[in-house]
mmCIF file with all atom_site columns, C-alpha atoms in Angstrom:
data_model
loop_
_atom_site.group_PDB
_atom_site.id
_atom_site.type_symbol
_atom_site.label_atom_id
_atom_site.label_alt_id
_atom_site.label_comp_id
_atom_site.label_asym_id
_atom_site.label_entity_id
_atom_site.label_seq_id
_atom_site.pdbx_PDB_ins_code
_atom_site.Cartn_x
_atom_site.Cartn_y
_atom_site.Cartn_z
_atom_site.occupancy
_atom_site.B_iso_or_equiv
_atom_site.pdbx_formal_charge
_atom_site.auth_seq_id
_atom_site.auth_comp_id
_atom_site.auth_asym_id
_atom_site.auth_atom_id
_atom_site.pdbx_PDB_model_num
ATOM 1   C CA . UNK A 1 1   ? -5.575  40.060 -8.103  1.00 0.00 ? 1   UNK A CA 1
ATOM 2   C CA . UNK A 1 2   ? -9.019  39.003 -7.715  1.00 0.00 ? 2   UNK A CA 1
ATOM 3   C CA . UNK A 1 3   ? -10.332 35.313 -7.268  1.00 0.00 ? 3   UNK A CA 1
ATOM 4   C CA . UNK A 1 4   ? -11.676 35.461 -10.663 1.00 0.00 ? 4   UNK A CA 1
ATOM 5   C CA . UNK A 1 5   ? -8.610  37.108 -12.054 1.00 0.00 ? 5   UNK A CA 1
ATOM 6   C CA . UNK A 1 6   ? -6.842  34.273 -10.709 1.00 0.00 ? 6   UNK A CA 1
ATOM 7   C CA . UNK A 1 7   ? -9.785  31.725 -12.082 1.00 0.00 ? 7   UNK A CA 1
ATOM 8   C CA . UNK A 1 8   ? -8.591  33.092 -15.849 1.00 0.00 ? 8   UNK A CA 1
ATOM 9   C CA . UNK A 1 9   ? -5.259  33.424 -15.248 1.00 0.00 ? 9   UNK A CA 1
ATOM 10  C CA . UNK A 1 10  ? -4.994  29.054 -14.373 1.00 0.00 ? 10  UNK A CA 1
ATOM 11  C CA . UNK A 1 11  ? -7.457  28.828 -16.973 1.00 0.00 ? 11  UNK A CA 1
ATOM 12  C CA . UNK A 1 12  ? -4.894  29.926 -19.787 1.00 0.00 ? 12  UNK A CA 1
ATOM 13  C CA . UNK A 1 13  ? -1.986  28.590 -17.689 1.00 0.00 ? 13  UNK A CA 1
ATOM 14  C CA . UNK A 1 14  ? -4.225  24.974 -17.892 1.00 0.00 ? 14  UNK A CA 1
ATOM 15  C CA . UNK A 1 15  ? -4.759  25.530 -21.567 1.00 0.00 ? 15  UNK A CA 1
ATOM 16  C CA . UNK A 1 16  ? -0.589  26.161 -22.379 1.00 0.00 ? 16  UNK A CA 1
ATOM 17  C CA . UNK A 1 17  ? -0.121  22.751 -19.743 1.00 0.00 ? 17  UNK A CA 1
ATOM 18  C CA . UNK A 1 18  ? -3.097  21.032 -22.181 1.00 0.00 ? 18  UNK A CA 1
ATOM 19  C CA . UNK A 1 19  ? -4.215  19.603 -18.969 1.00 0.00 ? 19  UNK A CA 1
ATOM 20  C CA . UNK A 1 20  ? -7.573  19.474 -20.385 1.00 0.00 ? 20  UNK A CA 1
ATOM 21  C CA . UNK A 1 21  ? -9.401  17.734 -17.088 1.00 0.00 ? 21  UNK A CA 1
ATOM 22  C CA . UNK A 1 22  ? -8.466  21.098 -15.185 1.00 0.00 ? 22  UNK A CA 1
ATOM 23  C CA . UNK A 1 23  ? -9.350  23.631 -18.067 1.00 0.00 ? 23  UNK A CA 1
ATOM 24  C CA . UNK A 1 24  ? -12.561 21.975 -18.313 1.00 0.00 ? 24  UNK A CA 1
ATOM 25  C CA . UNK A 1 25  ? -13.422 22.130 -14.979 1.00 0.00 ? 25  UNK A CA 1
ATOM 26  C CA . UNK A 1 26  ? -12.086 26.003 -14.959 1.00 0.00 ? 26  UNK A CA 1
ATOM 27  C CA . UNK A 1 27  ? -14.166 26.847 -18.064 1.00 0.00 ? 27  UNK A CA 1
ATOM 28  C CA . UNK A 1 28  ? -17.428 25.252 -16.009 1.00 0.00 ? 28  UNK A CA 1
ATOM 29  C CA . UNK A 1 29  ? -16.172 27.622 -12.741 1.00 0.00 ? 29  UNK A CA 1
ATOM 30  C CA . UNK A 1 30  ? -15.976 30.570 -15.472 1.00 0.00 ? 30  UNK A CA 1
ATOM 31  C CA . UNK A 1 31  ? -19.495 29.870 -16.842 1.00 0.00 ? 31  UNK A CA 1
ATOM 32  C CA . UNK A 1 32  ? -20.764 30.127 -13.652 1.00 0.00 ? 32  UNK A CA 1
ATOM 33  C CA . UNK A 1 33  ? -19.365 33.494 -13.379 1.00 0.00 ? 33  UNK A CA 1
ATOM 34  C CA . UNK A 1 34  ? -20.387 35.146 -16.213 1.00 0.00 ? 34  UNK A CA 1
ATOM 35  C CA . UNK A 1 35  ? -24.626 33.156 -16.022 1.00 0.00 ? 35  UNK A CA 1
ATOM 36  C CA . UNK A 1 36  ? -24.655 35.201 -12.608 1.00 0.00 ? 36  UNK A CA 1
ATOM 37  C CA . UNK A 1 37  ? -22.733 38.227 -14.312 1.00 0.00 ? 37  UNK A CA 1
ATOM 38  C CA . UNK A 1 38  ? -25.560 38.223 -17.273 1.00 0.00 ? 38  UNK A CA 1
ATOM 39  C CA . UNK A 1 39  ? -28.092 37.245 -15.609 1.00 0.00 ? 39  UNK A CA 1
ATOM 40  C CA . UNK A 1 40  ? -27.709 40.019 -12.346 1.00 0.00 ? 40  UNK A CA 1
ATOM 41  C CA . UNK A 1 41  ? -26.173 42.810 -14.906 1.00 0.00 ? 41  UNK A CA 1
ATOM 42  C CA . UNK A 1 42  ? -23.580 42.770 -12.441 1.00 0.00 ? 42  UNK A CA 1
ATOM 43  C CA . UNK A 1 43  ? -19.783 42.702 -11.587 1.00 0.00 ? 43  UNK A CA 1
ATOM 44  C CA . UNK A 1 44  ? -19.451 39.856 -9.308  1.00 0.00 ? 44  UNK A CA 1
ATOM 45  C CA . UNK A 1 45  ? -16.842 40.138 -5.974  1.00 0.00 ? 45  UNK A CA 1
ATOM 46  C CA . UNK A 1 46  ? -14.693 37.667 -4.911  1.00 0.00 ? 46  UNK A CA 1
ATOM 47  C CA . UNK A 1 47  ? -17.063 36.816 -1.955  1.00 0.00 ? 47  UNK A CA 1
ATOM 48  C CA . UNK A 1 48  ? -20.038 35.810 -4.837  1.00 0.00 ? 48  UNK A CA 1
ATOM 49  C CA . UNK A 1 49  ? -17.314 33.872 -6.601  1.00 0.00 ? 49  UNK A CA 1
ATOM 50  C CA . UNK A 1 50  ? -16.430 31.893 -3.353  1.00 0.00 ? 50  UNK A CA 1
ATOM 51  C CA . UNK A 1 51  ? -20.362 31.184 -2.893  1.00 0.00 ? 51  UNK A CA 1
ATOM 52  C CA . UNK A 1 52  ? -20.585 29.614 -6.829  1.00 0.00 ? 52  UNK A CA 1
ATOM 53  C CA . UNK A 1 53  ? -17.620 27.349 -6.093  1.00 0.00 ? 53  UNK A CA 1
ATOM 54  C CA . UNK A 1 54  ? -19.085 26.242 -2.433  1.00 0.00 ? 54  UNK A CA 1
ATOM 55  C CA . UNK A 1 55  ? -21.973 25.513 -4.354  1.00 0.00 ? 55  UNK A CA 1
ATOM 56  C CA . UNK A 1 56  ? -20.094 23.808 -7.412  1.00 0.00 ? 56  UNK A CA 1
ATOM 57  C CA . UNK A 1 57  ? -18.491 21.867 -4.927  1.00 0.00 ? 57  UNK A CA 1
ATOM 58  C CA . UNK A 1 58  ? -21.760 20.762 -3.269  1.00 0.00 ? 58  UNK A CA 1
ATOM 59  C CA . UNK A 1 59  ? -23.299 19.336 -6.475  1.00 0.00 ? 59  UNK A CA 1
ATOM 60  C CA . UNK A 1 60  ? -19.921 17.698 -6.785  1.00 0.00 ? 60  UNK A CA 1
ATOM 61  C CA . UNK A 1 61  ? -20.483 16.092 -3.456  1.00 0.00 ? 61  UNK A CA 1
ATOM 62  C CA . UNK A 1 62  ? -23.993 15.327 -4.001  1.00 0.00 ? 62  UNK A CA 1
ATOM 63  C CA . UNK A 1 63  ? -22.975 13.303 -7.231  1.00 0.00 ? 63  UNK A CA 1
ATOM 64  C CA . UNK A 1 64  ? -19.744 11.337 -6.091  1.00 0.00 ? 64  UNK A CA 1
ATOM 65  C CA . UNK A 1 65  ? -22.566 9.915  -3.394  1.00 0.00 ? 65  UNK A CA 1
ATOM 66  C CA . UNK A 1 66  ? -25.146 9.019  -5.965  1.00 0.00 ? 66  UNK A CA 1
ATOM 67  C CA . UNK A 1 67  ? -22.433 7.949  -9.195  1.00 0.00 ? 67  UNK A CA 1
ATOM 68  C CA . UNK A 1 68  ? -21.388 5.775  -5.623  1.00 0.00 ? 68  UNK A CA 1
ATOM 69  C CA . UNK A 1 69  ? -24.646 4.286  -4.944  1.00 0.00 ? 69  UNK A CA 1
ATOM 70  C CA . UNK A 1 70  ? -25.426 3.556  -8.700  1.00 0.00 ? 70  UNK A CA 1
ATOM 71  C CA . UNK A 1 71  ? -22.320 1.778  -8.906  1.00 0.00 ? 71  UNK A CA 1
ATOM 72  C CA . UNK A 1 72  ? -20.859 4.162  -11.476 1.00 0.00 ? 72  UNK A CA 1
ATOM 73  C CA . UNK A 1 73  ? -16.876 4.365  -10.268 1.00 0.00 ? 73  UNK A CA 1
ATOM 74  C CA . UNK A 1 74  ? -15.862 6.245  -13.676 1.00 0.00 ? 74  UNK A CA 1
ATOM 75  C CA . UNK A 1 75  ? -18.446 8.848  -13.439 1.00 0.00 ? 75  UNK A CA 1
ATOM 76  C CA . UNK A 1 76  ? -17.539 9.112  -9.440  1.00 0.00 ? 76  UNK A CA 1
ATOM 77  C CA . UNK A 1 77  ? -13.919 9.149  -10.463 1.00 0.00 ? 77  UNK A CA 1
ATOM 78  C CA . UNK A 1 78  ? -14.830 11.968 -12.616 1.00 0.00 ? 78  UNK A CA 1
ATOM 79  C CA . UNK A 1 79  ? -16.580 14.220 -10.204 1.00 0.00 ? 79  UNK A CA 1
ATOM 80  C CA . UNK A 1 80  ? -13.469 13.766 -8.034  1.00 0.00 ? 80  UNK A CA 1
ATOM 81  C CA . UNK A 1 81  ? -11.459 15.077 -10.534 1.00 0.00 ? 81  UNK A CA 1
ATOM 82  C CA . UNK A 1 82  ? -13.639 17.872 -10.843 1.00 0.00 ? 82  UNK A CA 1
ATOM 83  C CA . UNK A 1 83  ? -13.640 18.284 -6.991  1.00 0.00 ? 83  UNK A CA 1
ATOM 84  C CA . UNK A 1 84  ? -10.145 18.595 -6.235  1.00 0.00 ? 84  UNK A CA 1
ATOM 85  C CA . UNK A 1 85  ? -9.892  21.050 -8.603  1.00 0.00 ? 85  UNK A CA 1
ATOM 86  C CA . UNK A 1 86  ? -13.033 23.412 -7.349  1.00 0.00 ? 86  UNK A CA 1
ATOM 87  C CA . UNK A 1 87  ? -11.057 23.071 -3.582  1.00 0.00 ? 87  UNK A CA 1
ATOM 88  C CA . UNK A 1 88  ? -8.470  24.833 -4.780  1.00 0.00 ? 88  UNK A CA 1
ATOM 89  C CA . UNK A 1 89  ? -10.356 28.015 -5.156  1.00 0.00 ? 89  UNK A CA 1
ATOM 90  C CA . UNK A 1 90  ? -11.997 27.754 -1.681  1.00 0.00 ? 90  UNK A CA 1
ATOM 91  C CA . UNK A 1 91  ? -10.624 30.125 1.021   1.00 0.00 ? 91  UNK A CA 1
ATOM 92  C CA . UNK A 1 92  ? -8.269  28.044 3.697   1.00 0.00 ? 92  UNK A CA 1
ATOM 93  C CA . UNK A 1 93  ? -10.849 26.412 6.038   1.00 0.00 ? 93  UNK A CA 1
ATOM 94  C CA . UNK A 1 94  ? -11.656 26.833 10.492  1.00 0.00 ? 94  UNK A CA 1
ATOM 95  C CA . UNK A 1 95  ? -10.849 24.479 12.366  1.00 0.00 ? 95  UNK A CA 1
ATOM 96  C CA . UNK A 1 96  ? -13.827 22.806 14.853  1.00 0.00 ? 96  UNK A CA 1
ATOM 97  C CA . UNK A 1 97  ? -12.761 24.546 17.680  1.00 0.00 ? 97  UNK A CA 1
ATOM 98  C CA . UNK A 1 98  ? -12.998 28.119 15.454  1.00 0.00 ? 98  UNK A CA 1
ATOM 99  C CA . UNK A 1 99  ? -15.763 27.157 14.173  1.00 0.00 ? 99  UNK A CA 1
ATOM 100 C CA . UNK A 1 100 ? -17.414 26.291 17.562  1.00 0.00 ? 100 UNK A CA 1
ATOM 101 C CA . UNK A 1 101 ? -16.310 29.612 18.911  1.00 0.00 ? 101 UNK A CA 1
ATOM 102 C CA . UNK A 1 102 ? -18.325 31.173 16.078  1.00 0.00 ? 102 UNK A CA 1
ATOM 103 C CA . UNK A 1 103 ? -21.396 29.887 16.864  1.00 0.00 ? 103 UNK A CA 1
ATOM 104 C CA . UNK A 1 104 ? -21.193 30.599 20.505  1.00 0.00 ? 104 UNK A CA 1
ATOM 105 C CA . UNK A 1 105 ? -20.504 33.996 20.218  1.00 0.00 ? 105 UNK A CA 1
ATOM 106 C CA . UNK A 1 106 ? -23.059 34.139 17.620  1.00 0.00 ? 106 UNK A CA 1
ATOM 107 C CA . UNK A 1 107 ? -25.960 32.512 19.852  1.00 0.00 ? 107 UNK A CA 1
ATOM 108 C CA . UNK A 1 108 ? -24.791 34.979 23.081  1.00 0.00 ? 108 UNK A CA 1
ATOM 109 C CA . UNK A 1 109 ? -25.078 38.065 20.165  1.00 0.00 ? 109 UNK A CA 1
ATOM 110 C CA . UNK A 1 110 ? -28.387 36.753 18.762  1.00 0.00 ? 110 UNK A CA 1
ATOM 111 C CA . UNK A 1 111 ? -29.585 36.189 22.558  1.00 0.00 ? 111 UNK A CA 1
ATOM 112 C CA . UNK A 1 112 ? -30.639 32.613 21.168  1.00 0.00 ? 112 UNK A CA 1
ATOM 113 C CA . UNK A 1 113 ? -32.779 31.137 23.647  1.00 0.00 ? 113 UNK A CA 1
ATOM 114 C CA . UNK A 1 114 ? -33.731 27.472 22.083  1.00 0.00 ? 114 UNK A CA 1
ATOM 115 C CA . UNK A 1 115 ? -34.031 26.098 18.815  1.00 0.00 ? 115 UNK A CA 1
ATOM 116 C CA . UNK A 1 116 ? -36.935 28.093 17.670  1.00 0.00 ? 116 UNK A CA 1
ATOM 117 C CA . UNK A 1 117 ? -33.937 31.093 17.348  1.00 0.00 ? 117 UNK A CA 1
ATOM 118 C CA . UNK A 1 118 ? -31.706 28.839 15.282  1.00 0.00 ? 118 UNK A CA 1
ATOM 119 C CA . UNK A 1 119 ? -32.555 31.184 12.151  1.00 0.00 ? 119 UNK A CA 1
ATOM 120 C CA . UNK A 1 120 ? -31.288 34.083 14.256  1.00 0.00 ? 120 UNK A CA 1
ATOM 121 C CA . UNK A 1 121 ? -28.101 32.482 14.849  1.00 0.00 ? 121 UNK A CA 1
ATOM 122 C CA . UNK A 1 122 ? -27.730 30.661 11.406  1.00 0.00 ? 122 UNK A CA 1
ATOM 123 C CA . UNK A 1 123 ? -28.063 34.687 10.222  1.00 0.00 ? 123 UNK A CA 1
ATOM 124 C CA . UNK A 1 124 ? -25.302 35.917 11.732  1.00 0.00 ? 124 UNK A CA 1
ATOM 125 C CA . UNK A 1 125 ? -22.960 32.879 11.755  1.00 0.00 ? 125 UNK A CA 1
ATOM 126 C CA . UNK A 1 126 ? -23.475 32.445 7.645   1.00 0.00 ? 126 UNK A CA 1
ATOM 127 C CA . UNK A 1 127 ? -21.888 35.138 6.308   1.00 0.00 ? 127 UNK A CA 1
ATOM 128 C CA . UNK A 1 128 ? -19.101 35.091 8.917   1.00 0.00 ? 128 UNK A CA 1
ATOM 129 C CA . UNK A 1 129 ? -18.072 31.518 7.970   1.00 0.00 ? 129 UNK A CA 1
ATOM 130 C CA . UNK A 1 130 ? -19.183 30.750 4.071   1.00 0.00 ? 130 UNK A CA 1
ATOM 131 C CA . UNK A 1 131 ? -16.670 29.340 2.090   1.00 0.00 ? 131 UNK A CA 1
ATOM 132 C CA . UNK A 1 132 ? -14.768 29.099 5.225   1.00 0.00 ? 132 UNK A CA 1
ATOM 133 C CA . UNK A 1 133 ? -16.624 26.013 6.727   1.00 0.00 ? 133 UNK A CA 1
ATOM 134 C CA . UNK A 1 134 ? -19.252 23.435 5.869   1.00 0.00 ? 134 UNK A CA 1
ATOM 135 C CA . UNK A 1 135 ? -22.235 25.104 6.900   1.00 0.00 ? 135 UNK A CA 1
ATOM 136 C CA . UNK A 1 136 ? -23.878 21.747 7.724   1.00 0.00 ? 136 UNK A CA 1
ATOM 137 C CA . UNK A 1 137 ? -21.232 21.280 9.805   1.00 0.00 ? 137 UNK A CA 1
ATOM 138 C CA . UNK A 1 138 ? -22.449 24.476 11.373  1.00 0.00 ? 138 UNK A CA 1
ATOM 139 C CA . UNK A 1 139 ? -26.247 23.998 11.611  1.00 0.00 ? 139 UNK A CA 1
ATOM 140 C CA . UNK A 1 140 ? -25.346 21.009 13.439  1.00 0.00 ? 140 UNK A CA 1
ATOM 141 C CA . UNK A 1 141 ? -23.472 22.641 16.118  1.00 0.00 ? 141 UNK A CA 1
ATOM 142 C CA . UNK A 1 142 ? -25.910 26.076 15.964  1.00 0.00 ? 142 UNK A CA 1
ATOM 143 C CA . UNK A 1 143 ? -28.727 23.242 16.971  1.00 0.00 ? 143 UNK A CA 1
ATOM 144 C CA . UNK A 1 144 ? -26.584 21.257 19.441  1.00 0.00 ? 144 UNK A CA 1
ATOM 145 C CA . UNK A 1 145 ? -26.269 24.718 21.402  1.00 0.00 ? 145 UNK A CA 1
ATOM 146 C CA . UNK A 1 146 ? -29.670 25.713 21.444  1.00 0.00 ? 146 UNK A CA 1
ATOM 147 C CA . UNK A 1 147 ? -31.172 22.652 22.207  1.00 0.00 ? 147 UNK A CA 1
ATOM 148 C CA . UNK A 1 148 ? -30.811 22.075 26.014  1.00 0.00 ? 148 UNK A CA 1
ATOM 149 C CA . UNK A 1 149 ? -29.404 19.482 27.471  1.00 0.00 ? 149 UNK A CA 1
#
């Protein structure tokens, strides 16, 4: 079963459980979808499904730190909520040191030689690790290894 197979199937299992916080969320995951579906005329894979979420998750992120800042718990509370759920549809993540052995066999591929290459790198390491790590957890360490020390 595909990812968003598996996306309908816990939105109609959400919908039987009237756990309404998780169907909504599901429905906004499922809107997504089909916008990028329409939009593309275009079947979308379970790797394009994976890149919605990580970016659903993202805005998600981006909001809990702003609701935060404004003082707005409930709203915060809500994009948590909302969070937890979009995790769930993420593929298990690396660890650091997987992560870190990514981009170093990435920069010896690339032939990186300083941080002017970083886009080199950052090409080959992206589609390698998305949806499997932060990927500004990655720039960080793609820039840490071409910068010398």
């Amino acid at each position: 079963m595909g990812l968003k197979e598996q996306i309908t199937e816990d939105m109609k299992n959400a919908m039987r459980a009237k756990d309404s916080g998780r169907l909504a969320t599901i429905r906004l995951i499922l809107a997504d979808i089909k916008r990028k579906e329409v939009d593309e005329q275009i079947e979308v894979s379970d790797e394009q499904v994976v890149a919605i979420v990580e970016k659903m998750i993202k805005q998600r992120k981006d909001s809990i730190t702003q609701f935060e800042a404004g003082n707005r718990p409930d709203l915060a509370d809500i994009e948590k909520a909302e969070l937890a759920v979009l995790v769930t549809y993420m593929p298990a993540g690396l660890s650091d040191e997987e992560i870190a052995a990514e981009v170093a066999a990435a920069v010896a591929a690339s032939g990186a030689a300083g941080p002017q290459d970083m886009g080199k790198v950052m090409g080959i390491v992206k589609p390698k690790l998305a949806g499997r790590a932060d990927m500004t957890v990655v720039s960080a360490l793609v820039k840490k290894a071409l910068t010398p020390a």
